[in-house]
Amino acid sequence: MKLKRLLSTSIQEIRNFNNIPSDSRIFSLIQPTGKIHLGNYLGAVKNWKTLSNLSHLENKCIFGVADLHAITIPKLATELKEYRYQAIASLLSSGLDDSQCILYFQSSVPEHTELNWYLTCITSMGQLNRMTQWKSKAKQGENSTITDDKVLESTKAGLLCYPILQIADVLIYKSTHVPVGDDQSQHLELCRDVAERFNSIYQTDYFPIPKTILTSNKKILSLKNPNKKMSKSDPNQNSCVYITDSPEAIKMKIKKATTDSIQGQIYFDPEERPGVSNLINIVAGIKDLSIDETVNEMSHLKDHKQLKDYVSEIIIEEFTPMRLKYNEFMNNKDYLTSIVNKGKEHAKEIAEKNIKEIRTKIGMD
Ligand code: TYM
């Protein structure tokens, strides 16, 4: 019952961002695990750009790079450093403008980790155990549980506790809206629960209960296996188109995308035609059209080859300017550093004020 209530009130598939109140705080992060792919772009980052472009939400948006989350899967220091640059270059080349939003590295604001501890103390192990993402990251089966001896031994605490850090990220800025893809919905459901618990334990209404903003492109599927999401960690890299892919690479990946054997007219049917429907969804996301409008625009396409040529062109057109900008940004790391340093100052200002208030709420001042 409670879950139903939360789903109906807190998850919004918002088409008209103008309805978001001007006193909102919009927040989201992306992990620095390489360049941004189509799923990240259409499920999250494109919306970040749209939101931060709205005059009534200018300077209400905080976006950044979740570098503390990235080390739940350890990396070499040189690799992490490069990935952090790549992530911020990807965000800038996707069109985010640091004069309209804060862009920063999560680790540069230590208040996240202080709040993480306070929230760890009020989150149950059972709730963490029920999260699905740590299971795939720890390479455990969907039905595995932390109480299995083998799983317990082989799973790092950071992977299990990861959602609490994510909740701290959101709440340290008293965020009201979190634009993410579908795979983050469960973490944000937990976020609302923990925010409510904090407010209840400390008899306050300090934390707003943040809403999840999902778009119709909340789940972009793998090009090779349209039963799972597009993911950077997929061993088959043909399943994933990156914003930095060359036109040739994009054409090749779309050409090899799994479709079906249904001949003739292209139509949207995620059950019967998951591969084709995924391609239609990608075009809808890039062109900002509904599925019906997109299918209408595609009515002249007569077969899979024509569909794939069309989809490749649309992606290439969208990503080519980004790829060129990305290369420029990556050649100017001083500039990237100056952007995140400026972002850090602004983010810290908000986080320092809030953590002082939070310490007072819990008697730690
Ligand atoms: P990450 O880095 O995996 O993904 C960044 C964003 O991209 C979305 N996304 C997708 N959307 C649609 N289709 C897909 N195939 C797809 N793949 C990824 C994700 O939903 C996400 O919005 N834990 C987060 C980062 C994070 C965060 C936060 C997000 C850390 N703290 C606080 C929001 C608020 C993550 O790993 O995202």
Tab-separated table of C-alpha atoms and ligand atoms in Angstrom:
chain	number	residue	atom	x	y	z
A	1	MET	CA	0.000	0.000	0.000
A	2	LYS	CA	2.761	2.383	1.082
A	3	LEU	CA	4.796	1.453	-1.983
A	4	LYS	CA	1.796	2.181	-4.216
A	5	ARG	CA	1.410	5.600	-2.650
A	6	LEU	CA	5.070	6.431	-3.165
A	7	LEU	CA	5.024	5.227	-6.745
A	8	SER	CA	2.084	7.371	-7.627
A	9	THR	CA	3.311	10.508	-5.902
A	10	SER	CA	7.071	10.379	-6.140
A	11	ILE	CA	7.980	8.948	-9.515
A	12	GLN	CA	7.129	11.288	-12.280
A	13	GLU	CA	7.418	10.768	-15.966
A	14	ILE	CA	7.627	14.422	-16.747
A	15	ARG	CA	7.267	15.741	-20.273
A	16	ASN	CA	6.704	19.327	-19.279
A	17	PHE	CA	9.531	20.458	-17.042
A	18	ASN	CA	7.901	23.884	-16.767
A	19	ASN	CA	5.670	22.387	-14.065
A	20	ILE	CA	8.655	21.899	-11.740
A	21	PRO	CA	8.492	24.647	-9.096
A	22	SER	CA	11.191	27.318	-9.230
A	23	ASP	CA	12.242	26.717	-5.617
A	24	SER	CA	13.285	23.153	-6.473
A	25	ARG	CA	16.744	21.663	-6.203
A	26	ILE	CA	17.540	19.298	-9.075
A	27	PHE	CA	20.393	16.868	-8.490
A	28	SER	CA	22.007	13.909	-10.220
A	29	LEU	CA	25.390	12.265	-10.731
A	30	ILE	CA	27.013	9.908	-13.203
A	31	GLN	CA	29.813	7.458	-12.496
A	32	PRO	CA	33.172	8.028	-14.162
A	33	THR	CA	33.440	4.620	-15.735
A	34	GLY	CA	34.354	5.785	-19.221
A	35	LYS	CA	32.532	7.847	-21.775
A	36	ILE	CA	28.800	8.468	-21.785
A	37	HIS	CA	26.700	6.007	-23.823
A	38	LEU	CA	23.283	6.365	-25.442
A	39	GLY	CA	21.545	5.056	-22.321
A	40	ASN	CA	23.219	7.596	-20.041
A	41	TYR	CA	22.565	10.345	-22.554
A	42	LEU	CA	18.887	9.659	-23.273
A	43	GLY	CA	17.989	8.299	-19.838
A	44	ALA	CA	19.617	11.105	-17.865
A	45	VAL	CA	22.105	13.633	-19.261
A	46	LYS	CA	19.934	15.026	-22.074
A	47	ASN	CA	17.321	15.819	-19.437
A	48	TRP	CA	19.916	17.454	-17.225
A	49	LYS	CA	20.667	19.780	-20.122
A	50	THR	CA	16.983	20.542	-20.719
A	51	LEU	CA	16.349	21.169	-17.021
A	52	SER	CA	19.332	23.453	-16.514
A	53	ASN	CA	18.411	25.415	-19.661
A	54	LEU	CA	15.048	26.402	-18.215
A	55	SER	CA	15.195	29.959	-16.987
A	56	HIS	CA	13.143	29.235	-13.856
A	57	LEU	CA	15.540	26.427	-12.869
A	58	GLU	CA	18.778	28.230	-13.650
A	59	ASN	CA	21.275	27.656	-10.839
A	60	LYS	CA	18.880	25.210	-9.191
A	61	CYS	CA	20.630	22.243	-10.803
A	62	ILE	CA	23.641	20.359	-9.455
A	63	PHE	CA	25.184	17.676	-11.656
A	64	GLY	CA	28.455	15.867	-11.357
A	65	VAL	CA	30.709	12.893	-11.370
A	66	ALA	CA	30.224	10.166	-8.733
A	67	ASP	CA	33.907	9.312	-8.318
A	68	LEU	CA	33.450	7.902	-4.792
A	69	HIS	CA	30.918	5.451	-6.196
A	70	ALA	CA	33.296	4.433	-8.981
A	71	ILE	CA	35.821	2.895	-6.586
A	72	THR	CA	33.326	0.294	-5.357
A	73	ILE	CA	34.893	-1.540	-8.282
A	74	PRO	CA	38.606	-0.800	-7.745
A	75	LYS	CA	40.598	0.875	-10.494
A	76	LEU	CA	44.201	1.917	-10.992
A	77	ALA	CA	44.802	5.506	-9.865
A	78	THR	CA	45.888	6.590	-13.355
A	79	GLU	CA	42.777	5.009	-14.830
A	80	LEU	CA	40.402	6.671	-12.354
A	81	LYS	CA	42.024	10.048	-12.935
A	82	GLU	CA	41.528	9.735	-16.692
A	83	TYR	CA	37.945	8.503	-16.260
A	84	ARG	CA	37.115	11.513	-14.097
A	85	TYR	CA	38.330	13.846	-16.854
A	86	GLN	CA	36.437	11.818	-19.463
A	87	ALA	CA	33.228	12.052	-17.475
A	88	ILE	CA	33.365	15.811	-17.050
A	89	ALA	CA	34.387	16.272	-20.719
A	90	SER	CA	31.417	14.074	-21.703
A	91	LEU	CA	28.996	16.163	-19.654
A	92	LEU	CA	30.273	19.416	-21.147
A	93	SER	CA	30.221	18.064	-24.688
A	94	SER	CA	26.660	16.799	-24.155
A	95	GLY	CA	25.722	20.452	-23.778
A	96	LEU	CA	25.781	21.095	-20.041
A	97	ASP	CA	26.794	24.668	-19.376
A	98	ASP	CA	28.581	25.504	-16.128
A	99	SER	CA	27.025	28.975	-16.117
A	100	GLN	CA	23.581	27.362	-15.732
A	101	CYS	CA	24.341	24.551	-13.294
A	102	ILE	CA	26.948	23.355	-10.832
A	103	LEU	CA	29.325	20.736	-12.305
A	104	TYR	CA	31.694	19.071	-9.875
A	105	PHE	CA	33.390	15.945	-8.550
A	106	GLN	CA	31.513	14.284	-5.667
A	107	SER	CA	34.755	13.555	-3.775
A	108	SER	CA	35.646	17.258	-3.651
A	109	VAL	CA	32.788	17.889	-1.194
A	110	PRO	CA	33.510	15.750	1.906
A	111	GLU	CA	30.133	16.606	3.439
A	112	HIS	CA	28.691	13.774	1.297
A	113	THR	CA	30.668	11.216	3.276
A	114	GLU	CA	29.831	12.720	6.657
A	115	LEU	CA	26.106	12.558	5.901
A	116	ASN	CA	26.655	9.072	4.475
A	117	TRP	CA	27.679	7.922	7.964
A	118	TYR	CA	24.707	9.516	9.722
A	119	LEU	CA	22.371	7.813	7.235
A	120	THR	CA	24.196	4.470	7.431
A	121	CYS	CA	23.231	4.427	11.094
A	122	ILE	CA	19.521	4.577	10.262
A	123	THR	CA	19.378	2.220	7.249
A	124	SER	CA	18.665	-1.470	7.747
A	125	MET	CA	20.835	-4.233	6.299
A	126	GLY	CA	17.630	-5.865	5.041
A	127	GLN	CA	16.838	-2.853	2.890
A	128	LEU	CA	20.338	-2.863	1.420
A	129	ASN	CA	20.110	-6.607	0.831
A	130	ARG	CA	16.919	-6.111	-1.190
A	131	MET	CA	18.560	-3.667	-3.611
A	132	THR	CA	19.221	-5.399	-6.916
A	133	GLN	CA	22.189	-3.433	-8.236
A	134	TRP	CA	24.872	-4.670	-5.842
A	135	LYS	CA	24.009	-8.229	-6.886
A	136	SER	CA	24.834	-7.645	-10.534
A	137	LYS	CA	27.929	-5.576	-9.677
A	138	ALA	CA	29.150	-8.229	-7.249
A	139	LYS	CA	28.419	-10.773	-9.987
A	140	GLN	CA	25.842	-12.548	-7.841
A	141	GLY	CA	22.538	-13.992	-9.023
A	142	GLU	CA	19.308	-11.954	-8.819
A	143	ASN	CA	18.003	-14.102	-5.976
A	144	SER	CA	21.209	-14.174	-3.976
A	145	THR	CA	21.260	-12.698	-0.491
A	146	ILE	CA	24.000	-11.250	1.671
A	147	THR	CA	23.240	-13.888	4.309
A	148	ASP	CA	24.637	-16.650	2.057
A	149	ASP	CA	28.106	-17.379	3.427
A	150	LYS	CA	29.689	-17.355	-0.010
A	151	VAL	CA	28.053	-14.067	-1.024
A	152	LEU	CA	28.920	-12.510	2.350
A	153	GLU	CA	32.588	-13.349	1.986
A	154	SER	CA	32.969	-12.225	-1.591
A	155	THR	CA	30.923	-8.987	-1.516
A	156	LYS	CA	32.692	-5.796	-0.483
A	157	ALA	CA	30.829	-3.649	2.053
A	158	GLY	CA	31.147	-0.644	-0.278
A	159	LEU	CA	29.042	-2.339	-2.941
A	160	LEU	CA	26.310	-3.220	-0.475
A	161	CYS	CA	26.315	0.210	1.190
A	162	TYR	CA	26.603	2.150	-2.080
A	163	PRO	CA	22.900	3.214	-2.069
A	164	ILE	CA	23.386	5.047	1.245
A	165	LEU	CA	26.141	7.191	-0.237
A	166	GLN	CA	23.811	7.883	-3.157
A	167	ILE	CA	21.104	8.962	-0.696
A	168	ALA	CA	23.596	11.237	1.062
A	169	ASP	CA	24.505	12.766	-2.332
A	170	VAL	CA	20.882	13.681	-2.908
A	171	LEU	CA	20.017	14.834	0.614
A	172	ILE	CA	23.134	16.876	1.380
A	173	TYR	CA	21.746	19.498	-1.040
A	174	LYS	CA	18.151	19.008	0.198
A	175	SER	CA	17.306	17.990	-3.370
A	176	THR	CA	13.684	17.855	-4.443
A	177	HIS	CA	14.004	16.229	-7.893
A	178	VAL	CA	16.400	13.583	-9.189
A	179	PRO	CA	16.465	12.958	-12.960
A	180	VAL	CA	17.739	9.421	-13.602
A	181	GLY	CA	17.204	6.351	-15.761
A	182	ASP	CA	14.976	3.486	-14.691
A	183	ASP	CA	17.801	1.435	-13.111
A	184	GLN	CA	18.126	4.036	-10.339
A	185	SER	CA	14.426	3.990	-9.350
A	186	GLN	CA	14.911	1.440	-6.585
A	187	HIS	CA	17.748	3.447	-4.991
A	188	LEU	CA	15.574	6.548	-5.002
A	189	GLU	CA	12.675	4.700	-3.466
A	190	LEU	CA	15.050	3.840	-0.612
A	191	CYS	CA	16.183	7.472	-0.529
A	192	ARG	CA	12.635	8.627	0.160
A	193	ASP	CA	12.306	6.036	2.873
A	194	VAL	CA	15.557	7.067	4.591
A	195	ALA	CA	14.696	10.781	4.316
A	196	GLU	CA	11.335	10.076	5.958
A	197	ARG	CA	13.024	8.001	8.654
A	198	PHE	CA	15.548	10.758	9.429
A	199	ASN	CA	12.740	13.304	9.652
A	200	SER	CA	10.775	11.005	11.912
A	201	ILE	CA	13.663	10.048	14.250
A	202	TYR	CA	14.817	13.648	14.669
A	203	GLN	CA	11.263	15.046	14.677
A	204	THR	CA	11.849	17.453	11.865
A	205	ASP	CA	10.793	18.095	8.291
A	206	TYR	CA	14.359	19.000	7.373
A	207	PHE	CA	14.753	16.792	4.303
A	208	PRO	CA	12.350	17.210	1.398
A	209	ILE	CA	11.169	13.852	0.042
A	210	PRO	CA	12.793	13.866	-3.396
A	211	LYS	CA	10.887	12.925	-6.517
A	212	THR	CA	12.385	10.742	-9.213
A	213	ILE	CA	12.187	12.257	-12.671
A	214	LEU	CA	12.001	9.547	-15.310
A	215	THR	CA	11.487	10.194	-18.975
A	216	SER	CA	9.997	7.986	-21.624
A	217	ASN	CA	13.582	6.980	-22.470
A	218	LYS	CA	14.167	5.737	-18.957
A	219	LYS	CA	15.503	2.414	-20.225
A	220	ILE	CA	17.630	2.151	-23.364
A	221	LEU	CA	18.337	-1.483	-24.105
A	222	SER	CA	21.450	-3.286	-25.240
A	223	LEU	CA	21.747	-3.350	-29.041
A	224	LYS	CA	22.805	-6.999	-28.934
A	225	ASN	CA	20.422	-8.269	-26.285
A	226	PRO	CA	17.292	-6.124	-26.008
A	227	ASN	CA	16.245	-8.016	-22.874
A	228	LYS	CA	18.787	-6.114	-20.780
A	229	LYS	CA	19.772	-2.472	-20.433
A	230	MET	CA	22.554	-0.838	-22.402
A	231	SER	CA	25.561	-0.825	-20.106
A	232	LYS	CA	29.228	0.210	-20.256
A	233	SER	CA	30.212	-2.976	-18.475
A	234	ASP	CA	28.712	-5.210	-21.177
A	235	PRO	CA	31.504	-7.479	-22.447
A	236	ASN	CA	30.070	-7.129	-25.961
A	237	GLN	CA	30.911	-3.522	-26.750
A	238	ASN	CA	28.824	-3.658	-29.939
A	239	SER	CA	25.842	-3.473	-27.602
A	240	CYS	CA	26.628	0.082	-26.606
A	241	VAL	CA	26.993	3.338	-28.617
A	242	TYR	CA	29.172	6.018	-27.004
A	243	ILE	CA	28.884	9.735	-27.686
A	244	THR	CA	32.508	9.605	-28.866
A	245	ASP	CA	32.006	6.799	-31.399
A	246	SER	CA	32.979	7.642	-34.989
A	247	PRO	CA	30.231	7.636	-37.656
A	248	GLU	CA	31.684	4.375	-38.989
A	249	ALA	CA	31.540	2.736	-35.553
A	250	ILE	CA	27.951	3.903	-35.041
A	251	LYS	CA	26.893	2.558	-38.470
A	252	MET	CA	28.583	-0.765	-37.736
A	253	LYS	CA	26.985	-1.161	-34.283
A	254	ILE	CA	23.492	-0.284	-35.509
A	255	LYS	CA	23.907	-2.563	-38.529
A	256	LYS	CA	24.735	-5.431	-36.170
A	257	ALA	CA	21.916	-4.591	-33.725
A	258	THR	CA	19.614	-7.514	-32.969
A	259	THR	CA	16.166	-7.036	-34.507
A	260	ASP	CA	13.706	-9.737	-35.628
A	261	SER	CA	12.470	-11.636	-38.644
A	262	ILE	CA	9.180	-9.777	-39.047
A	263	GLN	CA	9.114	-8.355	-42.560
A	264	GLY	CA	7.621	-5.121	-43.866
A	265	GLN	CA	6.239	-2.151	-41.941
A	266	ILE	CA	8.176	-0.927	-38.907
A	267	TYR	CA	6.045	-0.732	-35.769
A	268	PHE	CA	6.515	-0.397	-32.007
A	269	ASP	CA	5.859	-3.511	-29.931
A	270	PRO	CA	8.333	-4.005	-27.059
A	271	GLU	CA	7.030	-7.545	-26.371
A	272	GLU	CA	7.091	-8.938	-29.917
A	273	ARG	CA	9.777	-6.692	-31.365
A	274	PRO	CA	12.100	-5.567	-28.527
A	275	GLY	CA	15.069	-4.789	-30.808
A	276	VAL	CA	13.084	-2.720	-33.311
A	277	SER	CA	11.180	-0.988	-30.489
A	278	ASN	CA	14.473	-0.087	-28.814
A	279	LEU	CA	15.660	1.580	-32.032
A	280	ILE	CA	12.368	3.485	-32.302
A	281	ASN	CA	12.715	4.557	-28.663
A	282	ILE	CA	16.258	5.827	-29.341
A	283	VAL	CA	15.030	7.971	-32.242
A	284	ALA	CA	12.111	9.250	-30.123
A	285	GLY	CA	14.564	10.280	-27.394
A	286	ILE	CA	16.942	12.073	-29.721
A	287	LYS	CA	14.158	13.885	-31.569
A	288	ASP	CA	12.076	14.610	-28.461
A	289	LEU	CA	9.027	12.975	-30.020
A	290	SER	CA	6.449	10.578	-28.628
A	291	ILE	CA	6.578	6.979	-29.826
A	292	ASP	CA	3.491	7.526	-32.008
A	293	GLU	CA	4.990	10.628	-33.596
A	294	THR	CA	8.248	8.765	-34.198
A	295	VAL	CA	6.556	5.758	-35.800
A	296	ASN	CA	4.630	8.182	-37.991
A	297	GLU	CA	7.859	9.865	-39.093
A	298	MET	CA	9.266	6.443	-39.921
A	299	SER	CA	6.296	5.302	-41.972
A	300	HIS	CA	8.323	5.547	-45.207
A	301	LEU	CA	10.813	2.895	-43.969
A	302	LYS	CA	10.069	-0.436	-45.566
A	303	ASP	CA	12.514	-2.898	-43.980
A	304	HIS	CA	15.165	-3.449	-41.318
A	305	LYS	CA	17.977	-2.120	-43.502
A	306	GLN	CA	16.189	1.165	-44.130
A	307	LEU	CA	15.363	1.379	-40.422
A	308	LYS	CA	18.984	0.839	-39.411
A	309	ASP	CA	20.316	3.361	-41.950
A	310	TYR	CA	17.802	5.901	-40.666
A	311	VAL	CA	18.634	5.293	-36.993
A	312	SER	CA	22.388	5.493	-37.683
A	313	GLU	CA	21.959	8.856	-39.413
A	314	ILE	CA	19.941	10.289	-36.511
A	315	ILE	CA	22.539	9.164	-33.936
A	316	ILE	CA	25.481	10.347	-36.037
A	317	GLU	CA	23.879	13.756	-36.478
A	318	GLU	CA	23.337	14.070	-32.720
A	319	PHE	CA	26.724	12.737	-31.603
A	320	THR	CA	29.149	14.182	-34.178
A	321	PRO	CA	29.264	17.711	-32.679
A	322	MET	CA	29.620	16.146	-29.230
A	323	ARG	CA	32.520	13.942	-30.291
A	324	LEU	CA	34.358	16.934	-31.725
A	325	LYS	CA	33.797	18.988	-28.570
A	326	TYR	CA	34.788	16.039	-26.384
A	327	ASN	CA	38.155	15.773	-28.146
A	328	GLU	CA	38.735	19.509	-27.683
A	329	PHE	CA	37.900	19.299	-23.964
A	330	MET	CA	40.146	16.288	-23.427
A	331	ASN	CA	43.013	18.263	-24.943
A	332	ASN	CA	42.475	21.019	-22.395
A	333	LYS	CA	42.558	19.415	-18.967
A	334	ASP	CA	43.377	22.743	-17.298
A	335	TYR	CA	40.024	23.988	-18.508
A	336	LEU	CA	38.265	20.874	-17.179
A	337	THR	CA	40.003	21.380	-13.823
A	338	SER	CA	38.890	25.008	-13.694
A	339	ILE	CA	35.250	23.971	-14.303
A	340	VAL	CA	35.175	21.402	-11.493
A	341	ASN	CA	37.027	23.714	-9.108
A	342	LYS	CA	34.429	26.406	-9.646
A	343	GLY	CA	31.661	23.803	-9.209
A	344	LYS	CA	33.259	22.552	-6.007
A	345	GLU	CA	33.194	26.035	-4.465
A	346	HIS	CA	29.479	26.447	-5.155
A	347	ALA	CA	28.552	22.923	-4.088
A	348	LYS	CA	30.589	23.220	-0.891
A	349	GLU	CA	28.878	26.447	0.049
A	350	ILE	CA	25.498	24.679	0.054
A	351	ALA	CA	26.764	21.422	1.578
A	352	GLU	CA	28.681	23.169	4.414
A	353	LYS	CA	25.618	25.162	5.432
A	354	ASN	CA	23.405	22.051	5.339
A	355	ILE	CA	25.786	19.759	7.214
A	356	LYS	CA	25.979	22.300	10.056
A	357	GLU	CA	22.182	22.262	10.282
A	358	ILE	CA	22.141	18.447	10.110
A	359	ARG	CA	24.724	18.210	12.935
A	360	THR	CA	22.480	20.413	15.036
A	361	LYS	CA	19.450	18.234	14.255
A	362	ILE	CA	21.231	15.110	15.517
A	363	GLY	CA	23.073	16.741	18.439
A	364	MET	CA	26.506	16.599	16.842
A	365	ASP	CA	27.164	20.354	16.865
B	1	TYM	P1	25.361	5.511	-13.767
B	1	TYM	O1	26.688	6.164	-13.860
B	1	TYM	O2	25.299	4.023	-13.907
B	1	TYM	O3	24.383	6.097	-14.857
B	1	TYM	C1	24.190	7.509	-15.009
B	1	TYM	C2	22.758	7.773	-15.414
B	1	TYM	O4	22.450	7.096	-16.647
B	1	TYM	C3	21.258	6.333	-16.490
B	1	TYM	N1	21.362	5.127	-17.329
B	1	TYM	C4	20.432	4.753	-18.211
B	1	TYM	N2	19.252	5.309	-18.560
B	1	TYM	C5	18.529	4.672	-19.524
B	1	TYM	N3	18.944	3.533	-20.150
B	1	TYM	C6	20.123	2.949	-19.816
B	1	TYM	N4	20.531	1.856	-20.442
B	1	TYM	C7	20.928	3.565	-18.811
B	1	TYM	N5	22.144	3.271	-18.249
B	1	TYM	C8	22.381	4.241	-17.348
B	1	TYM	C9	21.233	5.966	-15.002
B	1	TYM	O5	19.937	5.632	-14.576
B	1	TYM	C10	21.763	7.241	-14.367
B	1	TYM	O6	20.730	8.185	-14.203
B	1	TYM	N6	24.431	5.373	-8.867
B	1	TYM	C11	24.371	6.224	-10.054
B	1	TYM	C12	25.159	7.521	-9.903
B	1	TYM	C13	24.775	8.320	-8.701
B	1	TYM	C14	23.587	9.073	-8.533
B	1	TYM	C15	23.717	9.681	-7.253
B	1	TYM	C16	22.464	9.297	-9.347
B	1	TYM	C17	25.533	8.475	-7.582
B	1	TYM	N7	24.905	9.303	-6.697
B	1	TYM	C18	22.681	10.499	-6.750
B	1	TYM	C19	21.446	10.116	-8.837
B	1	TYM	C20	21.563	10.698	-7.551
B	1	TYM	C21	24.947	5.448	-11.218
B	1	TYM	O7	25.720	4.531	-11.048
B	1	TYM	O8	24.625	5.960	-12.431
